[in-house]
Amino acid sequence: VVTWNVGTAMPPSDVTSLLHLNTGETNDADMIAIGLQEVNSKINKRLKDALFTDEWSELFMDVLSPFHFILVSTVRMQGVILLVFAKYYHLPFLQDIQTDCTRTGLGGYWGNKGGVSIRLAIFGHMVCFLNCHLPAHLEKAEQRKEDFATILHMQQFEGRVASGILDHDLVFWFGDLNFRIESLDIRFVKYAIDSNILSQLWEKDQLNIAKSTWPVLSGFQEGPLNFPPTFKFDVGTNKYDS
């Protein structure tokens, strides 16, 4: 699973390291889900993309096809895109593929924020991939939680099996969730990053705090946060916003 806020940029020429294609790891992967946010969604750009696939999707299809991956499904809501690929020999066993999207920007009228999902039965197991772009800014933690709850409530699929997102056997939730580190001075945060004492930052991570207080998150498991905070860098660098 890959998530990337591309900040309206053009696709790079090489995404092999992003997809771990040059390490051999992806050779063992059966499926790849890619969630993008802030894909360029100017009107004339959208018209072109409506007639053809967008440049980002084309790039991923071109890069993954030599590794025997086929695009199973894709869904786009303005700048939020979700692509699900699978090895071609699994295709007969992928069924009941459906997509949905929920706008939460401007009170539900604008699709710059919200969630897009692809759900499918994988060898009989119901699986849902959900890519979200939630509200920004430190003080909007409650709004992020409310928008996530709205997305969970609004997204509905046809059929008696797994009609809602949380009805699936397995849910992958990812995206630009925009949760921040709260209550810590920026100088201390930078010191903790430079000194690699990231555990001090985990305790003030808004999503970690929400996990312990918000019942809907109790079923979700997150991998180890063994990387520095992902917000906010000078574009094209590993240097924090100057």
PDB file of N, CA, C and O in Angstrom, residues 6 13 35-36 118 153 170 188 219 222:
ATOM      1  N   VAL A   6       0.884  14.334  -3.825  1.00  0.00           N
ATOM      2  CA  VAL A   6       1.828  14.733  -4.872  1.00  0.00           C
ATOM      3  C   VAL A   6       1.872  16.247  -5.071  1.00  0.00           C
ATOM      4  O   VAL A   6       2.651  16.742  -5.888  1.00  0.00           O
ATOM      5  N   SER A  13       9.874  10.787 -13.460  1.00  0.00           N
ATOM      6  CA  SER A  13      10.173   9.829 -14.523  1.00  0.00           C
ATOM      7  C   SER A  13      10.359   8.413 -13.982  1.00  0.00           C
ATOM      8  O   SER A  13      10.217   7.439 -14.707  1.00  0.00           O
ATOM      9  N   GLY A  35      -2.641   5.160  -3.324  1.00  0.00           N
ATOM     10  CA  GLY A  35      -3.533   6.280  -3.045  1.00  0.00           C
ATOM     11  C   GLY A  35      -2.795   7.589  -3.253  1.00  0.00           C
ATOM     12  O   GLY A  35      -1.751   7.815  -2.642  1.00  0.00           O
ATOM     13  N   LEU A  36      -3.311   8.439  -4.121  1.00  0.00           N
ATOM     14  CA  LEU A  36      -2.721   9.752  -4.382  1.00  0.00           C
ATOM     15  C   LEU A  36      -3.667  10.843  -3.911  1.00  0.00           C
ATOM     16  O   LEU A  36      -4.890  10.670  -3.930  1.00  0.00           O
ATOM     17  N   ILE A 118     -12.191   1.298  -3.055  1.00  0.00           N
ATOM     18  CA  ILE A 118     -12.386   0.161  -3.948  1.00  0.00           C
ATOM     19  C   ILE A 118     -12.556  -1.060  -3.063  1.00  0.00           C
ATOM     20  O   ILE A 118     -11.745  -1.309  -2.179  1.00  0.00           O
ATOM     21  N   HIS A 153     -19.883   6.344   7.134  1.00  0.00           N
ATOM     22  CA  HIS A 153     -21.350   6.278   7.128  1.00  0.00           C
ATOM     23  C   HIS A 153     -21.911   6.360   5.708  1.00  0.00           C
ATOM     24  O   HIS A 153     -22.859   5.657   5.357  1.00  0.00           O
ATOM     25  N   LEU A 170     -11.407  -7.229   5.867  1.00  0.00           N
ATOM     26  CA  LEU A 170     -10.141  -6.506   6.000  1.00  0.00           C
ATOM     27  C   LEU A 170     -10.299  -5.131   5.373  1.00  0.00           C
ATOM     28  O   LEU A 170     -10.808  -5.014   4.249  1.00  0.00           O
ATOM     29  N   PHE A 188      11.565  21.567  19.890  1.00  0.00           N
ATOM     30  CA  PHE A 188      11.716  20.243  20.502  1.00  0.00           C
ATOM     31  C   PHE A 188      11.453  19.146  19.479  1.00  0.00           C
ATOM     32  O   PHE A 188      12.139  18.118  19.446  1.00  0.00           O
ATOM     33  N   GLY A 219     -10.378  -1.228  15.986  1.00  0.00           N
ATOM     34  CA  GLY A 219     -10.075  -2.391  15.160  1.00  0.00           C
ATOM     35  C   GLY A 219      -8.903  -2.197  14.217  1.00  0.00           C
ATOM     36  O   GLY A 219      -8.420  -3.153  13.613  1.00  0.00           O
ATOM     37  N   GLU A 222      -1.802  -0.154  13.213  1.00  0.00           N
ATOM     38  CA  GLU A 222      -0.841   0.626  12.436  1.00  0.00           C
ATOM     39  C   GLU A 222       0.548   0.038  12.621  1.00  0.00           C
ATOM     40  O   GLU A 222       0.902  -0.412  13.706  1.00  0.00           O
TER      41      GLU A 222
END
